[in-house]
mmCIF file of C-alpha atoms in Angstrom:
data_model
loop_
_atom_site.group_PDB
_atom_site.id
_atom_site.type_symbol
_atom_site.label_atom_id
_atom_site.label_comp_id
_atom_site.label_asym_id
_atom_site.label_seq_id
_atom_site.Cartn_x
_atom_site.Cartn_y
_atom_site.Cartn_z
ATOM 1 C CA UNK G 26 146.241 -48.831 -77.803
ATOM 2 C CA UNK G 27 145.445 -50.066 -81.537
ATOM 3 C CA UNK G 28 148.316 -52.945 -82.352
ATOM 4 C CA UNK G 29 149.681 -53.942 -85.320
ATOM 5 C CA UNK G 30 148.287 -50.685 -86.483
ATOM 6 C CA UNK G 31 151.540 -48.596 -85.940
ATOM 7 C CA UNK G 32 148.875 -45.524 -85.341
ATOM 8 C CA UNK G 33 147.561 -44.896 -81.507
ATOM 9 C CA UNK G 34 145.479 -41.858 -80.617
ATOM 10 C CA UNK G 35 146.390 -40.094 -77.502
ATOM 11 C CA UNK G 36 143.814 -38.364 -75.251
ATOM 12 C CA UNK G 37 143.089 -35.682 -77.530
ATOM 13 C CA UNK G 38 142.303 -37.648 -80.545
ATOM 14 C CA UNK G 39 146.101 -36.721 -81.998
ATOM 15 C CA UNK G 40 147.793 -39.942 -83.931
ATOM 16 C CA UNK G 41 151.461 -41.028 -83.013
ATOM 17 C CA UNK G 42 153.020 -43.454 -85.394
ATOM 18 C CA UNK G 43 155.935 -46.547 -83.621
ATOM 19 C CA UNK G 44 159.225 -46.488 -85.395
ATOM 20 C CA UNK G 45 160.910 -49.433 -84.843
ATOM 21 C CA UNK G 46 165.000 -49.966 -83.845
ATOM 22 C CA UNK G 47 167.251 -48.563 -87.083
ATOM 23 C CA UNK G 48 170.962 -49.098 -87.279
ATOM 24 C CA UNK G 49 171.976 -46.147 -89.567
ATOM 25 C CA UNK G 50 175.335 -46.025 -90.598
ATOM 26 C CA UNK G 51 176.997 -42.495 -90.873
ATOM 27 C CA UNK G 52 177.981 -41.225 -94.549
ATOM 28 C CA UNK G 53 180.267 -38.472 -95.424
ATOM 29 C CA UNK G 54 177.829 -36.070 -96.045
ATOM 30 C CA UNK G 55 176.841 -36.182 -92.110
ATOM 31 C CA UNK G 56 180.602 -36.496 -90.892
ATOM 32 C CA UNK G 57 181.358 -34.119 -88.029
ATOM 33 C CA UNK G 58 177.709 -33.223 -86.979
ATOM 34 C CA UNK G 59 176.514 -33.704 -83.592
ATOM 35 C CA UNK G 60 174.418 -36.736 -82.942
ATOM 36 C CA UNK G 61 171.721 -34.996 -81.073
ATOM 37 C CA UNK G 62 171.045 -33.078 -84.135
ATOM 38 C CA UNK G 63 171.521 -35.936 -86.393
ATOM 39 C CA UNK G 64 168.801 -37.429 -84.415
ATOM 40 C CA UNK G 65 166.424 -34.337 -84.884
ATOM 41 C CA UNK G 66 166.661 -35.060 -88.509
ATOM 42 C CA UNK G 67 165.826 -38.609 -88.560
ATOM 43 C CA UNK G 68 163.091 -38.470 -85.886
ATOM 44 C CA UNK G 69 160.702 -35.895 -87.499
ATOM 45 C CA UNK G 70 157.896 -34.580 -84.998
ATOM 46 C CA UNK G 71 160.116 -35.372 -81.743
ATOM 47 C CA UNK G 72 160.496 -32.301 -79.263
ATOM 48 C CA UNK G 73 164.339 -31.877 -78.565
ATOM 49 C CA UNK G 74 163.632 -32.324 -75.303
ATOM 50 C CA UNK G 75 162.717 -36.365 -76.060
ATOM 51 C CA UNK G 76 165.881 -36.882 -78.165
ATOM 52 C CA UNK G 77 168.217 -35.344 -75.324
ATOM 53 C CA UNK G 78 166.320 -38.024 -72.696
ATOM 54 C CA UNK G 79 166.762 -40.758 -75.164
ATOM 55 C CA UNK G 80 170.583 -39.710 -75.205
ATOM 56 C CA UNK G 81 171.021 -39.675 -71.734
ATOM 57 C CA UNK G 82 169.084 -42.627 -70.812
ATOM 58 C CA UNK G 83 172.350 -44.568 -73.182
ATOM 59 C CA UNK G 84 168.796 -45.360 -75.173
ATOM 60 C CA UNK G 85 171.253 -44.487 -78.243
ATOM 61 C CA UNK G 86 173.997 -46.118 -79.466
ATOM 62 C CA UNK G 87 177.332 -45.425 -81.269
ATOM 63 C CA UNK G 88 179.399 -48.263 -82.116
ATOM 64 C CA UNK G 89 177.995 -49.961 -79.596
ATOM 65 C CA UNK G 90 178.493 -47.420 -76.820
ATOM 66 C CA UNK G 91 177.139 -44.566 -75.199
ATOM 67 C CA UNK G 92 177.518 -41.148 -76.477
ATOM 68 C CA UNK G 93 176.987 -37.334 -75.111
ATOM 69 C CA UNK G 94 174.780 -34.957 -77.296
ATOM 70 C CA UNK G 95 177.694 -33.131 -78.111
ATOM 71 C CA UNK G 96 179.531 -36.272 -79.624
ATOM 72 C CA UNK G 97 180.050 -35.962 -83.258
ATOM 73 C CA UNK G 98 179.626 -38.441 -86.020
ATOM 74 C CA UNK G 99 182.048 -40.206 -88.532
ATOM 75 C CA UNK G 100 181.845 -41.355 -91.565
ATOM 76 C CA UNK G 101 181.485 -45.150 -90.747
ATOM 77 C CA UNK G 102 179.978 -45.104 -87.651
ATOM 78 C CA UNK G 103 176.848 -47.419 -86.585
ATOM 79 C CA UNK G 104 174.233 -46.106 -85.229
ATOM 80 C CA UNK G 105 171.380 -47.460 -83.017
ATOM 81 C CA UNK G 106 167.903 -45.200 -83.194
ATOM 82 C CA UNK G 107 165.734 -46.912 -80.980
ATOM 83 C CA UNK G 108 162.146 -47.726 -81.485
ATOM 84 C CA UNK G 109 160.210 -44.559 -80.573
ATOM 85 C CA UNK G 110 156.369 -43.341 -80.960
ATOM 86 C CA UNK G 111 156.315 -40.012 -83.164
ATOM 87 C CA UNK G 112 153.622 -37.327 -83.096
ATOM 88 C CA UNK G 113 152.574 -36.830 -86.342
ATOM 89 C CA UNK G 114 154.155 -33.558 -87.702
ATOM 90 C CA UNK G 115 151.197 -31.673 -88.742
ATOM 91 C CA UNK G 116 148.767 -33.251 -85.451
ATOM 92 C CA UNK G 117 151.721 -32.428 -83.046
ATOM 93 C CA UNK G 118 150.537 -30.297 -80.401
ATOM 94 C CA UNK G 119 153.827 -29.928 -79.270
ATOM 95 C CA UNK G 120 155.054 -28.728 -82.702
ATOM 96 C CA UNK G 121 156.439 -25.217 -82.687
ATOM 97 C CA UNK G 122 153.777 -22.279 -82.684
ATOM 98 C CA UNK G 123 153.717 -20.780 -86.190
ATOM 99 C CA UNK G 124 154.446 -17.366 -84.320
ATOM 100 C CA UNK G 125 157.699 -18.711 -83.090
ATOM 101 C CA UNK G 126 158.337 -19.818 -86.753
ATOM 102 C CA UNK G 127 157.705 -16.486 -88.282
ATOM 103 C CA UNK G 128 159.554 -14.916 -85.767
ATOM 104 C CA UNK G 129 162.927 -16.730 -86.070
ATOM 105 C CA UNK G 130 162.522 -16.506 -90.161
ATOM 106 C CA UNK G 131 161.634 -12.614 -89.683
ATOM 107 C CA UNK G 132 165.200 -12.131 -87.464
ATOM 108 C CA UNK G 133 166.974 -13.086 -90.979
ATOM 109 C CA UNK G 134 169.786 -10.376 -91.879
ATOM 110 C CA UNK G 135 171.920 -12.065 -94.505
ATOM 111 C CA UNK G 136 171.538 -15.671 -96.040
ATOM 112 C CA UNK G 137 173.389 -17.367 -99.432
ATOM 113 C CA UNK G 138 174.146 -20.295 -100.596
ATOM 114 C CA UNK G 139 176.375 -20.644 -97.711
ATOM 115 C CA UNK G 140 175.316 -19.153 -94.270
ATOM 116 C CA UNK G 141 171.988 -17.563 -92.507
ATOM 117 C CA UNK G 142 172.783 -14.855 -90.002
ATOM 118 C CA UNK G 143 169.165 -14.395 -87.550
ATOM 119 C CA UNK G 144 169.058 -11.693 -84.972
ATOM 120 C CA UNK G 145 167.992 -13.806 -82.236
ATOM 121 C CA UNK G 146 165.543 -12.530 -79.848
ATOM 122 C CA UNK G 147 166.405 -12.133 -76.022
ATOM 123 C CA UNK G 148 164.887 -15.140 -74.452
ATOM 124 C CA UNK G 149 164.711 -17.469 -77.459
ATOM 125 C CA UNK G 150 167.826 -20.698 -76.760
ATOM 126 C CA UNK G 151 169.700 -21.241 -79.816
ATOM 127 C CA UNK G 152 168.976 -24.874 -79.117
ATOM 128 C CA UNK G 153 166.003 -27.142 -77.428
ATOM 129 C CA UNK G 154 167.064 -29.137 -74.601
ATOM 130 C CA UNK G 155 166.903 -29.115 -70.781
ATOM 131 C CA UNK G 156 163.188 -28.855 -70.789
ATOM 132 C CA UNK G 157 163.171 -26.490 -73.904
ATOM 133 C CA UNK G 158 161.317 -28.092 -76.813
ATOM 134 C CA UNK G 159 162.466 -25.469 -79.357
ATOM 135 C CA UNK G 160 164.898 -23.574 -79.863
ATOM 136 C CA UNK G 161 166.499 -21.150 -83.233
ATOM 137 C CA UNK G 162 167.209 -23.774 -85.274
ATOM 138 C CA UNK G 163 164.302 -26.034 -84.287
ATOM 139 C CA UNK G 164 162.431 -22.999 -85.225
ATOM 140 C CA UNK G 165 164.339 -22.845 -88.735
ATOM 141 C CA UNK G 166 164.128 -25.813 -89.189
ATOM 142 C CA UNK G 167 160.078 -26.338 -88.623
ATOM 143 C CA UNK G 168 159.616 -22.986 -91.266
ATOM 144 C CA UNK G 169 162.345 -24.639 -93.993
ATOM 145 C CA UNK G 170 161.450 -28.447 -93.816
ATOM 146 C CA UNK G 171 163.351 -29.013 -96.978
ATOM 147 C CA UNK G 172 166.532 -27.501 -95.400
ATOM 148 C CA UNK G 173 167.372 -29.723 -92.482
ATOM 149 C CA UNK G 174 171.035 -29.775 -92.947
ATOM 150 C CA UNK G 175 170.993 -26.657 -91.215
ATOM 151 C CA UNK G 176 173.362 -26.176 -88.089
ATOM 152 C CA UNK G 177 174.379 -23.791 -85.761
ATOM 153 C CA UNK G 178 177.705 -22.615 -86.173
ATOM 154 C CA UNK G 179 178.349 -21.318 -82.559
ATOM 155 C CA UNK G 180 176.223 -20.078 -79.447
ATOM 156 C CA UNK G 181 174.994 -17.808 -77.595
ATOM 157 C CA UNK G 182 173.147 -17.461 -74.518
ATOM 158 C CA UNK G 183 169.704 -18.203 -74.316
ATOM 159 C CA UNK G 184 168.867 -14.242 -73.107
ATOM 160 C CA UNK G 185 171.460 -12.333 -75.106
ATOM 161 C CA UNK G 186 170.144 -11.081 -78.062
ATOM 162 C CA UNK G 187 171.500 -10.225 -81.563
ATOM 163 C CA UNK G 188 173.768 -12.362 -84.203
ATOM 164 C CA UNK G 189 173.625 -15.650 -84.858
ATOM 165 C CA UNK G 190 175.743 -17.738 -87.757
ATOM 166 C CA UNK G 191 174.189 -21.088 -89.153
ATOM 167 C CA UNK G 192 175.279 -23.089 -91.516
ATOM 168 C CA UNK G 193 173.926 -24.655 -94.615
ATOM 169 C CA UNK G 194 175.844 -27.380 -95.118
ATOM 170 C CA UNK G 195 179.282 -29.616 -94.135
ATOM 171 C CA UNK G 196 181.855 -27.451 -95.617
ATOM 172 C CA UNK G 197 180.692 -24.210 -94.371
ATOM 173 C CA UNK G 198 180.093 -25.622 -91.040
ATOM 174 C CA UNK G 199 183.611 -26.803 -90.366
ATOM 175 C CA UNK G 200 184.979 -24.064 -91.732
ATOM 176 C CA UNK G 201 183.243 -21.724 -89.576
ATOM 177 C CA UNK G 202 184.283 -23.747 -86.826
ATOM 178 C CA UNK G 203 187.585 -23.632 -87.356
ATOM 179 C CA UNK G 204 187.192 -19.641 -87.796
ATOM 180 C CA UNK G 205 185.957 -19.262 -84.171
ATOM 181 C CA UNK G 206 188.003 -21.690 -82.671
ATOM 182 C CA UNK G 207 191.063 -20.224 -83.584
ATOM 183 C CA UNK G 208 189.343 -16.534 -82.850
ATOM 184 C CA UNK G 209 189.427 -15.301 -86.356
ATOM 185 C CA UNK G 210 185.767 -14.007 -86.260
ATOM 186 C CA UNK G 211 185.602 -10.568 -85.015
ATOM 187 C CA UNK G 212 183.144 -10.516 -82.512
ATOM 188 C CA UNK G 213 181.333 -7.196 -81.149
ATOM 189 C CA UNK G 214 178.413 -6.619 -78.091
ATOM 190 C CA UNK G 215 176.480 -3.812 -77.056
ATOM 191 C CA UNK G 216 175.842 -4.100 -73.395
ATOM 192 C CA UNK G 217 174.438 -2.035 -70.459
ATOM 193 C CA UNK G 218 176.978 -1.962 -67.550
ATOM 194 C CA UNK G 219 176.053 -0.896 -63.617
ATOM 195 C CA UNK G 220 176.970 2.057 -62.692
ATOM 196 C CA UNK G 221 179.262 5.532 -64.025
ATOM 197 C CA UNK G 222 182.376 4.179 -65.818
ATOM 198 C CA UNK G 223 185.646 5.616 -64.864
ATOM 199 C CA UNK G 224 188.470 6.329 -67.552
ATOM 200 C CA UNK G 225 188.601 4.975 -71.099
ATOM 201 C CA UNK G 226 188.924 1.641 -72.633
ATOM 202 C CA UNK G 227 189.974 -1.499 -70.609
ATOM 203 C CA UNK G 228 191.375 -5.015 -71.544
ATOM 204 C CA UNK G 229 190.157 -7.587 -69.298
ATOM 205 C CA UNK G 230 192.927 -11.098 -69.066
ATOM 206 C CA UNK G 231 191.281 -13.359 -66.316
ATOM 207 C CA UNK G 232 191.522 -16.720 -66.741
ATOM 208 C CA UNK G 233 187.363 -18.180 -66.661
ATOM 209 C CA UNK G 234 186.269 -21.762 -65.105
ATOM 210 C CA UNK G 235 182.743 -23.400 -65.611
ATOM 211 C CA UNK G 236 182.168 -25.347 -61.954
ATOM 212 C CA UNK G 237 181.594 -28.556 -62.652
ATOM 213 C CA UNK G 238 178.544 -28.704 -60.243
ATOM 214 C CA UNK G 239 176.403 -26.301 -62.426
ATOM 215 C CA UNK G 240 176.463 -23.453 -65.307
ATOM 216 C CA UNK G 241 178.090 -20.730 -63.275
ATOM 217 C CA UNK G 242 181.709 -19.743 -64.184
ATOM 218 C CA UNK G 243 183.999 -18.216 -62.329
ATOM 219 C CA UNK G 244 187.496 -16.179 -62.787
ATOM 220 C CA UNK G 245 190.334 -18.591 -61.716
ATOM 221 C CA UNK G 246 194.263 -18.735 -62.502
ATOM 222 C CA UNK G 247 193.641 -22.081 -63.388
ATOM 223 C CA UNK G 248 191.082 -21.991 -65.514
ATOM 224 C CA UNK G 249 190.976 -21.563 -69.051
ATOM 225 C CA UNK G 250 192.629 -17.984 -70.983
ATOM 226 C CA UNK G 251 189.707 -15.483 -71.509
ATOM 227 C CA UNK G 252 190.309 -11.851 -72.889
ATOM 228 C CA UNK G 253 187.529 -9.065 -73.231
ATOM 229 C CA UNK G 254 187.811 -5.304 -74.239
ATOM 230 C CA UNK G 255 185.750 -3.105 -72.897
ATOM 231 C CA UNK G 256 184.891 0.233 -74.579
ATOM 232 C CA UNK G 257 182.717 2.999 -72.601
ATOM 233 C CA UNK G 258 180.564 4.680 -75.529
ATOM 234 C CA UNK G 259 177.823 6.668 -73.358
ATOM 235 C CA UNK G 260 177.352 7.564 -69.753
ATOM 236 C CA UNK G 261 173.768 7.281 -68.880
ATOM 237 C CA UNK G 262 173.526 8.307 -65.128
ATOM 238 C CA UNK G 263 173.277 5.116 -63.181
ATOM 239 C CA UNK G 264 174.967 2.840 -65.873
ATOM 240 C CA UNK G 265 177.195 3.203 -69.261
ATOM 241 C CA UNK G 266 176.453 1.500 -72.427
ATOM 242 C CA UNK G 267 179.701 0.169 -73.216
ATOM 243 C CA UNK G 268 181.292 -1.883 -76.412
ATOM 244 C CA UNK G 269 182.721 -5.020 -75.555
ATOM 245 C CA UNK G 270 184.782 -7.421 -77.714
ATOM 246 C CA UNK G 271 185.971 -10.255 -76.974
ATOM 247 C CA UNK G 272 189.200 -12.367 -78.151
ATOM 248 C CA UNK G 273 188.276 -15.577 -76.465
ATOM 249 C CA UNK G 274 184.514 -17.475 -76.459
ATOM 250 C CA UNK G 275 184.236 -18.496 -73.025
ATOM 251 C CA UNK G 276 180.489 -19.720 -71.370
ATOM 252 C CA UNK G 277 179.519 -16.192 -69.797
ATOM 253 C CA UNK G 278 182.722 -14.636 -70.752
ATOM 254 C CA UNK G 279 181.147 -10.714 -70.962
ATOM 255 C CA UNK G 280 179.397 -11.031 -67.991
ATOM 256 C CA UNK G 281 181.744 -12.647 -65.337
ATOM 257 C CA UNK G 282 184.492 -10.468 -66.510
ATOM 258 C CA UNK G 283 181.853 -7.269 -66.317
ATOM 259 C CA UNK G 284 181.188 -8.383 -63.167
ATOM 260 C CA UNK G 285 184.601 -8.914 -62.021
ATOM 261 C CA UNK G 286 185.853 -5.744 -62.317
ATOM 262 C CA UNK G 287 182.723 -4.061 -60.606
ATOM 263 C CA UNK G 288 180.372 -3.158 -63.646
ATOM 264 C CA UNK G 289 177.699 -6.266 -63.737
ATOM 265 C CA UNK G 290 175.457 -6.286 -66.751
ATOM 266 C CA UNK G 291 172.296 -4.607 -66.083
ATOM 267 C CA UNK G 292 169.434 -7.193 -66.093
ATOM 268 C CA UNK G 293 171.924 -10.083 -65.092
ATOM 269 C CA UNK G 294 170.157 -12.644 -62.889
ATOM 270 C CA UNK G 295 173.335 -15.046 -62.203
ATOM 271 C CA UNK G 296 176.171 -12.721 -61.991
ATOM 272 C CA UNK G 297 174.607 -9.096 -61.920
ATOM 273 C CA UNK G 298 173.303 -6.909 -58.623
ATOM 274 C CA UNK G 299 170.409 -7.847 -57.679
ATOM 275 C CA UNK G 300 169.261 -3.880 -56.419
ATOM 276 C CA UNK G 301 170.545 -2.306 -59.213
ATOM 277 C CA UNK G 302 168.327 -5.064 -61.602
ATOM 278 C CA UNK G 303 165.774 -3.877 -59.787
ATOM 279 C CA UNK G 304 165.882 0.046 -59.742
ATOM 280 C CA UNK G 305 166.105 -0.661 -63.816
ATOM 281 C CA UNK G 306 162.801 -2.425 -63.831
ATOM 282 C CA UNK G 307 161.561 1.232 -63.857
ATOM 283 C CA UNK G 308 163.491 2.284 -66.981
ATOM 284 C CA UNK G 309 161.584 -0.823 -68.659
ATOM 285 C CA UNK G 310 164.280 -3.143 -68.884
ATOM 286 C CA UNK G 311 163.369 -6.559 -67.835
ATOM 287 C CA UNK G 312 166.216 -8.956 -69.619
ATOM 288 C CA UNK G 313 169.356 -8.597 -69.528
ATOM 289 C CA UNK G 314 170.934 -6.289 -71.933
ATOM 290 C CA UNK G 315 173.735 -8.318 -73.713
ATOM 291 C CA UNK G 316 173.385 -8.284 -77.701
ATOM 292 C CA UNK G 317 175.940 -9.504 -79.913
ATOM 293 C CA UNK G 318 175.689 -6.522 -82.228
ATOM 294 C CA UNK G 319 178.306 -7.283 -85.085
ATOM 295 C CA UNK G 320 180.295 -10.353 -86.717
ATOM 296 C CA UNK G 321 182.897 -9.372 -89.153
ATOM 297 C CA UNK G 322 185.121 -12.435 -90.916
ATOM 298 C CA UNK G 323 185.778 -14.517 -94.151
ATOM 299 C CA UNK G 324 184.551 -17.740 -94.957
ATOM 300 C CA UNK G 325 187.564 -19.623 -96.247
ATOM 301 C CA UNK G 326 185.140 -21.527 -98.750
ATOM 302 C CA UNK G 327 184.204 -18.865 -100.793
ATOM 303 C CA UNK G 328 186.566 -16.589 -99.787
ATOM 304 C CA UNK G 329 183.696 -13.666 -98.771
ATOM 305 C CA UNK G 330 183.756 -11.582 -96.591
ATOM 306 C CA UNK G 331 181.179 -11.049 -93.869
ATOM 307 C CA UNK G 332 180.333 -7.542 -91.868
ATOM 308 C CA UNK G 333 177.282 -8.021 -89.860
ATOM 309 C CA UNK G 334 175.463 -5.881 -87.674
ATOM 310 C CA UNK G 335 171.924 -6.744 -85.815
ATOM 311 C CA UNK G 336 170.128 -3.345 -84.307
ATOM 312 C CA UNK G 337 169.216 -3.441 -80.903
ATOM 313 C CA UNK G 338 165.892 -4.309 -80.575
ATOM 314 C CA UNK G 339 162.734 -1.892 -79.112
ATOM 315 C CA UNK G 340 163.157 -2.647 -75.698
ATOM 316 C CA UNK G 341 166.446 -1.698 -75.483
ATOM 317 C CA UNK G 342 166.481 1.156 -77.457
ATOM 318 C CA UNK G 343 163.400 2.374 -75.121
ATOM 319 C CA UNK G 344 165.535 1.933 -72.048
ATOM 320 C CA UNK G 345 168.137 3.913 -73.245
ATOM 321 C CA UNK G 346 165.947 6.404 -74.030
ATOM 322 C CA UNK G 347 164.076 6.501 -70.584
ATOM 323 C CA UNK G 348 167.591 6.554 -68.962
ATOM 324 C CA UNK G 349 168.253 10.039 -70.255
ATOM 325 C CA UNK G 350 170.378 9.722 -73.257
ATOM 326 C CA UNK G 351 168.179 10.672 -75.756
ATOM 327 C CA UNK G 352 171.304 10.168 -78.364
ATOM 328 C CA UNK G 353 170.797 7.334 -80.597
ATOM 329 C CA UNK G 354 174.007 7.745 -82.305
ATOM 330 C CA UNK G 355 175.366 5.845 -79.532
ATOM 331 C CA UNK G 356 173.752 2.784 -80.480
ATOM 332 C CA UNK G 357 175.382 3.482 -84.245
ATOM 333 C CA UNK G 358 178.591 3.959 -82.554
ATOM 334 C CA UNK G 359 178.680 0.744 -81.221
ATOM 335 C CA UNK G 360 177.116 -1.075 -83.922
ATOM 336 C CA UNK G 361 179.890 0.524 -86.265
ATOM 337 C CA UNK G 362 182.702 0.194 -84.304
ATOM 338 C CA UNK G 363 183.785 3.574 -83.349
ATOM 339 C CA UNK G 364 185.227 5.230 -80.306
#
C-alpha cells in the first residue's frame, strides 16, 4: 500500500483515495435530515452498506456521542466523519449498475420543482442498508449527481411495488412529513388476497406491534392504533384482487391485517400461506403482489395538489390474466378508486 500517496490500488488495479477525520458542523440547509444520508452525501463512492457499519460501530460522532441512522441533524450540531478509504466513483466496482440507474429514472411518473414520484419495482429497497448496497434513492442519486439533496419522503417495503414520494429539498421534505404523519395523504394498494372473499367492504381496527427481536409485527391490544379498509373489486377463483386503504402507516400494516382476518397476500413469504404461495407459482406470480397504486394529497408549500396513480406492472397484470379474469377494468377500478 502506496503512503503518503492518498491513492492505493486494490487487487484489481481499481484506486481508493484516504479521507482523513472531518468535523462538519450542521447548517440550516441540512437541518432535519437523517445522518446516514447526510453521510451518503459527503462520502461519495461509499456503498450504503459501509456508512450503516461505520454508524453502528459508534465510528461516527454527534456532539460527541453516538447516534442511530435514523437520528436527524440540527442546525449546530458537530459532526465527526471519520477517516475512511473511498473507491473512486467512476473505478468503483461496487458502484450501481447503469441498468439499475436507468431503471429507477425510467419508474418516474411526476417530478417539479418540488417532488419526484418513481414507481418502484417489486424487489428494489427504497434504501441500501443491511447488506443492500443500493437502493431507490442511491439509484437516483448515482443517475442525478448534481441533485443529492434528494430524500425519501416515506417507505415502503422492499417487495411491494408502485408509488414512491421523494423530495427535492428541506421544505418539501418536512412538509411531506408532516402530511403522512398526521395521515393526510390518501393512500391506495392493489393487492391479491387468498382465497374467495365473502361480503362487501371491511374496516380492519387492530392495534399492530413490531417484536423487538426481529421485523415481524404482530396484532396486539397494546400495540400501536392501525386501521385498513379493505375493498373486494374482482373474484378470481382461488383469490380476490381487493383495494385496500389504509388510515394508519404501520411496518406491514396490509399484510398482517390481511392475514389476520384469514385472506394473506398472495406471494407473502413472512405472513402469507405457504401452500397457497405455492399453487400461484403456476399462475406466474413469484413476488408478492402488494403495489401502492395511488397517492392523492396537497403539498402545503405550494399549495398543489397531487393525484397519483402507478399501473401495475407486467407480471401482475399476467397473473391476473392467467387466473381467469380476463377483465382489465378491474385493475382501472382500483387504480381509480371505484367500487
Amino acid at each position: 500500500m502506496a503512503q503518503g500517496s492518498g491513492l492505493v490500488s486494490d487487487t484489481v488495479g481499481k484506486e481508493m483515495t484516504r479521507e482523513p477525520v472531518r468535523n462538519v458542523e450542521i447548517t440550516p440547509d441540512a437541518d432535519g435530515q437523517r445522518v446516514d444520508n447526510f453521510l451518503s452525501g459527503q462520502l461519495k463512492g461509499m456503498p450504503s452498506s459501509r456508512v450503516y457499519r461505520l454508524l453502528r460501530s459508534g465510528q461516527v460522532r454527534v456532539n460527541g456521542g453516538r447516534v442511530k441512522a435514523g437520528y436527524r441533524l440540527r442546525t449546530g450540531d458537530r459532526l465527526r466523519i471519520p477517516p475512511v478509504w473511498v473507491r473512486d466513483r467512476e473505478a468503483d466496482p461496487l458502484a450501481p449498475p447503469r441498468s439499475r440507474v436507468r431503471e429507477a429514472l425510467g419508474g418516474i411518473l411526476l417530478e417539479d420543482d418540488d417532488i419526484i414520484v418513481i414507481n418502484k419495482p417489486g424487489g428494489m429497497a427504497v434504501h441500501g442498508g443491511s447488506g443492500i448496497d443500493w437502493g431507490l434513492i442511491e439509484l437516483l442519486r448515482a443517475g442525478r449527481p448534481d441533485a443529492q439533496t434528494m430524500e425519501l419522503a416515506h417507505r415502503i417495503d422492499r417487495h411491494t411495488s408502485g408509488c414512491v414520494v421523494i423530495a427535492k429539498h428541506r421544505a418539501a421534505l418536512g412538509a411531506l412529513h408532516d402530511l403522512f404523519r398526521s395521515g393526510a395523504v390518501k393512500k391506495c394498494y392493489a393487492t391479491l388476497l387468498a382465497g374467495r372473499w365473502r361480503g362487501g367492504s371491511l374496516r380492519v381496527n387492530r392495534p399492530l406491534s413490531r417484536h423487538p427481536s426481529g421485523g415481524r409485527v404482530s396484532v396486539d391490544e397494546g400495540g400501536k392504533p392501525a386501521r385498513s379498509r379493505f375493498q373486494p373489486i374482482a373474484h378470481l377463483g382461488v383469490a380476490t384482487l381487493v383495494k385496500a386503504t389504509i388510515d394508519t402507516g404501520r411496518t406491514h400494516q396490509i399484510r398482517v391485517h390481511a392475514a389476520s382476518i384469514g385472506h394473506p397476500v398472495a406471494g407473502d413469504a413472512k405472513y402469507g400461506d405457504f401452500e397457497f404461495n405455492r399453487r400461484m407459482r403456476k399462475y406466474g406470480l413469484t413476488r408478492m403482489f402488494l403495489h401502492a397504486e395511488s397517492l392523492d394529497f396537497v403539498l402545503p408549500v405550494t399549495g398543489r395538489h397531487y393525484r397519483l396513480t402507478a399501473p401495475l406492472d407486467p407480471e401482475l397484470t399476467s397473473v391476473l390474466a392467467a387466473l381467469g379474469s380476463g377483465d382489465q377494468r378491474a385493475c382501472g377500478k382500483v387504480a381509480s378508486g371505484e367500487g
